[in-house]
mmCIF file with all atom_site columns, C-alpha atoms in Angstrom:
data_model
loop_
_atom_site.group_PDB
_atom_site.id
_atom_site.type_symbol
_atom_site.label_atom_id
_atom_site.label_alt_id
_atom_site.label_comp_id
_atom_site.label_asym_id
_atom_site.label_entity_id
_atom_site.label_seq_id
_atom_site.pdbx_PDB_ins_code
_atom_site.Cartn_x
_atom_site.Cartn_y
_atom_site.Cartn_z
_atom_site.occupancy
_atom_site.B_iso_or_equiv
_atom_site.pdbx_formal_charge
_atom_site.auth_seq_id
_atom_site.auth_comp_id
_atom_site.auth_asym_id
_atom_site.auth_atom_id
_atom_site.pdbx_PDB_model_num
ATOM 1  C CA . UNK A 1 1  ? 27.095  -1.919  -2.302  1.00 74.00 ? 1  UNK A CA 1
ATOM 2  C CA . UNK A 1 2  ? 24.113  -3.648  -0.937  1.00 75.00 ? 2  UNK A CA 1
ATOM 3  C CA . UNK A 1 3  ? 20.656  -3.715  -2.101  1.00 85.00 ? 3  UNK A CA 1
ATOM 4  C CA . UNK A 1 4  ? 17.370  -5.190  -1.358  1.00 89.00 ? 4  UNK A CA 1
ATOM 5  C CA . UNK A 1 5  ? 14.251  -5.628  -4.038  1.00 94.00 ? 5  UNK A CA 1
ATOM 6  C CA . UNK A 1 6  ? 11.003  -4.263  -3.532  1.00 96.00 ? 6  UNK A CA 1
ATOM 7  C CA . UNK A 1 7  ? 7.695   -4.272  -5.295  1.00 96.00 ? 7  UNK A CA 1
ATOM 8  C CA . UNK A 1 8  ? 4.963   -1.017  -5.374  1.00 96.00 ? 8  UNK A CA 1
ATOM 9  C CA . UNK A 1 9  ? 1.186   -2.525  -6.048  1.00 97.00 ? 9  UNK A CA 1
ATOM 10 C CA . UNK A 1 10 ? -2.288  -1.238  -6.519  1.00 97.00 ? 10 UNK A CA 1
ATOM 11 C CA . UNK A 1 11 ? -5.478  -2.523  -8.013  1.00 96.00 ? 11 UNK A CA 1
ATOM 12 C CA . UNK A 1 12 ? -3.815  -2.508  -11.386 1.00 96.00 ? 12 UNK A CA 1
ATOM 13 C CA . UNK A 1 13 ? -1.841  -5.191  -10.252 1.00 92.00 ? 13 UNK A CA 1
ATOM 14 C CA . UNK A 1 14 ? -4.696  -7.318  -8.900  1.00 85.00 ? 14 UNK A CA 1
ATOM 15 C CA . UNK A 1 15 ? -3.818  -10.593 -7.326  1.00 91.00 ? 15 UNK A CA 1
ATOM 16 C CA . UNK A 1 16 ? -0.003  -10.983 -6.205  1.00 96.00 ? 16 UNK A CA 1
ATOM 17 C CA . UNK A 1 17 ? 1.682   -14.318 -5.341  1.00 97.00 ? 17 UNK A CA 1
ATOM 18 C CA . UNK A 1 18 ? 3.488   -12.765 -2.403  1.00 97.00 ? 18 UNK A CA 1
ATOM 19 C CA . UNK A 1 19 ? 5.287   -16.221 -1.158  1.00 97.00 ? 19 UNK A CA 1
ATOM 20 C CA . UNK A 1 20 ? 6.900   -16.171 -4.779  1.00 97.00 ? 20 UNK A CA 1
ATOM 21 C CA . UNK A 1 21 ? 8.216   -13.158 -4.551  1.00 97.00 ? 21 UNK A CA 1
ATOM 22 C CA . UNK A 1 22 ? 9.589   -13.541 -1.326  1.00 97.00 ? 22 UNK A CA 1
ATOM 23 C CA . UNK A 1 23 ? 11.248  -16.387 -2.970  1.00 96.00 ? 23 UNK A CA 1
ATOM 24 C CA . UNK A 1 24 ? 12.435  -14.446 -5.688  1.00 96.00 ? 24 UNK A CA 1
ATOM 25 C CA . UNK A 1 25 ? 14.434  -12.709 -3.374  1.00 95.00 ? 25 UNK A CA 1
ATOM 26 C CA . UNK A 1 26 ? 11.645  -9.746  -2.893  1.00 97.00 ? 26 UNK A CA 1
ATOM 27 C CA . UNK A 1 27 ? 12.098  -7.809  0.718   1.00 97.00 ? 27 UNK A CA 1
ATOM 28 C CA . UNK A 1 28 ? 9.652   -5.327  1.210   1.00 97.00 ? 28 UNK A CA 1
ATOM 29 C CA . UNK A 1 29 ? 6.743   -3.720  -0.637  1.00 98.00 ? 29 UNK A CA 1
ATOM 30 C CA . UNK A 1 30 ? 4.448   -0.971  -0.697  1.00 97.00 ? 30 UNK A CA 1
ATOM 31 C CA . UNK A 1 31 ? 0.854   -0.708  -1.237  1.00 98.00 ? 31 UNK A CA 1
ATOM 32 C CA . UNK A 1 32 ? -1.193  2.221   -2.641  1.00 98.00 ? 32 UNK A CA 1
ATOM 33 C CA . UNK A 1 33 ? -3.842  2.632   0.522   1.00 98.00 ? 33 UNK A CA 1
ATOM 34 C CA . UNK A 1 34 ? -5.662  5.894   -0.823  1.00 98.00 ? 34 UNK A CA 1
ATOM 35 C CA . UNK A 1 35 ? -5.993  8.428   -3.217  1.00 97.00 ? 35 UNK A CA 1
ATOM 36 C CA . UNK A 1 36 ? -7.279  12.098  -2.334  1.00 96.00 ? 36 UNK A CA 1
ATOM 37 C CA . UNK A 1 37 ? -9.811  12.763  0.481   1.00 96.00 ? 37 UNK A CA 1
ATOM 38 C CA . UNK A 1 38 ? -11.822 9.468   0.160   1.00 95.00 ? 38 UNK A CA 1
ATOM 39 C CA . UNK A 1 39 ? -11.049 7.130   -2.642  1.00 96.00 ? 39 UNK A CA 1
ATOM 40 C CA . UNK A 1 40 ? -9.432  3.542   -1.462  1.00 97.00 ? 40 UNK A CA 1
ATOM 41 C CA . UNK A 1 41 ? -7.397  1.174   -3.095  1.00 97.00 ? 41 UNK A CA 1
ATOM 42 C CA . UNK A 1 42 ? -9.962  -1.790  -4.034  1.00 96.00 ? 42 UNK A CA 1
ATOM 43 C CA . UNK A 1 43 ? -6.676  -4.306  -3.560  1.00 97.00 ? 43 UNK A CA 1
ATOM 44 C CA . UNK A 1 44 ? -5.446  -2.614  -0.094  1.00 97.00 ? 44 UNK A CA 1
ATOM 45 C CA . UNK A 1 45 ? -7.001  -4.551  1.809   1.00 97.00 ? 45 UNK A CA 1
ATOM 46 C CA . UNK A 1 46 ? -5.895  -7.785  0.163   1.00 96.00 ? 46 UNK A CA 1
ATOM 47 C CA . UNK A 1 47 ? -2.329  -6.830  -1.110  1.00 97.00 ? 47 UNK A CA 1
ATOM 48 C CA . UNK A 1 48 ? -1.467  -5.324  2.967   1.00 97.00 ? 48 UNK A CA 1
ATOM 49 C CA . UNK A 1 49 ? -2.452  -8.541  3.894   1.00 97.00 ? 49 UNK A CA 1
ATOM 50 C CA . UNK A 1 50 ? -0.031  -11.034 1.536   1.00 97.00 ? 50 UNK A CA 1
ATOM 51 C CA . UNK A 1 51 ? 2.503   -8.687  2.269   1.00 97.00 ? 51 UNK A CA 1
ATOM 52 C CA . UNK A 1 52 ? 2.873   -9.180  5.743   1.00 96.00 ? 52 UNK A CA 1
ATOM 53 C CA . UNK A 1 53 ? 1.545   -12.586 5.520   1.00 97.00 ? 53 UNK A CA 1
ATOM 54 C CA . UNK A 1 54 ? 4.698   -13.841 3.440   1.00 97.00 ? 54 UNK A CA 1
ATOM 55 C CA . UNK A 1 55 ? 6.795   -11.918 6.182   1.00 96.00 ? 55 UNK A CA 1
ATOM 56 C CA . UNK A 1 56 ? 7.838   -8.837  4.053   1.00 97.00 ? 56 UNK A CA 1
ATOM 57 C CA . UNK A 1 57 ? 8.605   -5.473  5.562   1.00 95.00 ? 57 UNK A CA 1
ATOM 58 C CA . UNK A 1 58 ? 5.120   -3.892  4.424   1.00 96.00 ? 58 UNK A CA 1
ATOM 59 C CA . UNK A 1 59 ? 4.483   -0.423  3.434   1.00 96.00 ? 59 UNK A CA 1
ATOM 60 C CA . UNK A 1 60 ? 1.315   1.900   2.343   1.00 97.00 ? 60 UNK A CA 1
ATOM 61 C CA . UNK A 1 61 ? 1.205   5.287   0.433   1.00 97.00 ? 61 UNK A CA 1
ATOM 62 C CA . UNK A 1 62 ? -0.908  8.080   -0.594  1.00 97.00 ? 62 UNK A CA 1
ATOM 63 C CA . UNK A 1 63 ? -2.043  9.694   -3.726  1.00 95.00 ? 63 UNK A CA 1
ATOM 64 C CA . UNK A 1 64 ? -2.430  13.208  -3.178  1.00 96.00 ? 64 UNK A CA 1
ATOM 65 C CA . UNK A 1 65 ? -4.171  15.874  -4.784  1.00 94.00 ? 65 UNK A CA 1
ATOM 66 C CA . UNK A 1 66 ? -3.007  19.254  -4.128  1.00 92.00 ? 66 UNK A CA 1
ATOM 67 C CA . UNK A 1 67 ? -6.054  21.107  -4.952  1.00 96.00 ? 67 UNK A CA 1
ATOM 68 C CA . UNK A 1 68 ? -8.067  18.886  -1.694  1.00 95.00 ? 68 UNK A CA 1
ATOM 69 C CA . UNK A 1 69 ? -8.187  19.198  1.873   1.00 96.00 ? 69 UNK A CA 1
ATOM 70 C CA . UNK A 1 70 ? -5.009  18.078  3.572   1.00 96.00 ? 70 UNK A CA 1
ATOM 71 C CA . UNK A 1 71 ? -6.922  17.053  6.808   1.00 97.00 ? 71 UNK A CA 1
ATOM 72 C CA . UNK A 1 72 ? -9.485  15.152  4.714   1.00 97.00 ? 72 UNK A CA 1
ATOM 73 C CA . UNK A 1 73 ? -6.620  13.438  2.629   1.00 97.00 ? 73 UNK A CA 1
ATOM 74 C CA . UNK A 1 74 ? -4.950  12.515  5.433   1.00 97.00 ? 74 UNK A CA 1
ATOM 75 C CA . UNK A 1 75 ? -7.659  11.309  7.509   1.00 98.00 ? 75 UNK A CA 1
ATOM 76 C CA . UNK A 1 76 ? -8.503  8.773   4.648   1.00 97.00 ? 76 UNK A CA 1
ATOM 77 C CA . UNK A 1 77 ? -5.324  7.378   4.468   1.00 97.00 ? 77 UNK A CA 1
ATOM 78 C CA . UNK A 1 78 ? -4.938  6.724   8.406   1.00 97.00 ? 78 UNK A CA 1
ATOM 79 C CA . UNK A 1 79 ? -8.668  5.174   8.906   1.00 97.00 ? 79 UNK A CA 1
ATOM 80 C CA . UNK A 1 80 ? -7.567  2.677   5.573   1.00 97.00 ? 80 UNK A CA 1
ATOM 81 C CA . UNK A 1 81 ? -4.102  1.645   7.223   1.00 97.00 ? 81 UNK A CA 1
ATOM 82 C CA . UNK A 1 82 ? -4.586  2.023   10.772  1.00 96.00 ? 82 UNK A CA 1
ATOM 83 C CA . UNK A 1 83 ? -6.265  -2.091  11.205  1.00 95.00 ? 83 UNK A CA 1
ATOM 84 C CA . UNK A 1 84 ? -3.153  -2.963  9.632   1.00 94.00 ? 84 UNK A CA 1
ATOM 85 C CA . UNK A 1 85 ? -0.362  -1.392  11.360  1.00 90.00 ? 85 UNK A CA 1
ATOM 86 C CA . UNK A 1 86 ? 1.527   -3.237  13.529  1.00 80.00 ? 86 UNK A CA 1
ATOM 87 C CA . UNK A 1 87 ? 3.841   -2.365  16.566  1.00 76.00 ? 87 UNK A CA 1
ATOM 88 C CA . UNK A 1 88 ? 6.314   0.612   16.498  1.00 67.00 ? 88 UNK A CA 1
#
């Protein structure tokens, strides 16, 4: 069976070395982008960035809170990771 490795960040990770884990045989990770209808990720910015930088298949995600508005929520999250989506 194949596999591939991945890593899942946020600010409680702080400062990755995303060329090492690459290395390390890392493929793809994920970054939290938002949480509820208008808290960001302090590290987005900078972990979405090293990600793709070191050529790994990037990914963001949401925190959600049920008890918030679904259009607000999700409004957040596309205005945080819309300057970093790519093609396709």
């Amino acid at each position: 069976m194949a596999t591939c490795r991945g890593i899942d960040v946020s600010a409680y990770q702080g400062t990755q070395d995303w060329a090492a884990h690459k290395s390390d045989g890392v493929v793809f990770a994920f970054a939290k982008a938002t949480e509820g209808q208008h808290s960001r990720d302090t590290k987005f910015d900078t972990h979405i960035s090293g990600i793709i930088k070191a050529g790994l298949v990037p990914g963001a995600y949401h925190f959600a809170w049920p008890n918030q508005d679904v259009d607000l929520e999700a409004a957040n999250y596309i205005g945080t990771v819309k300057p970093h989506a790519g093609k396709g």
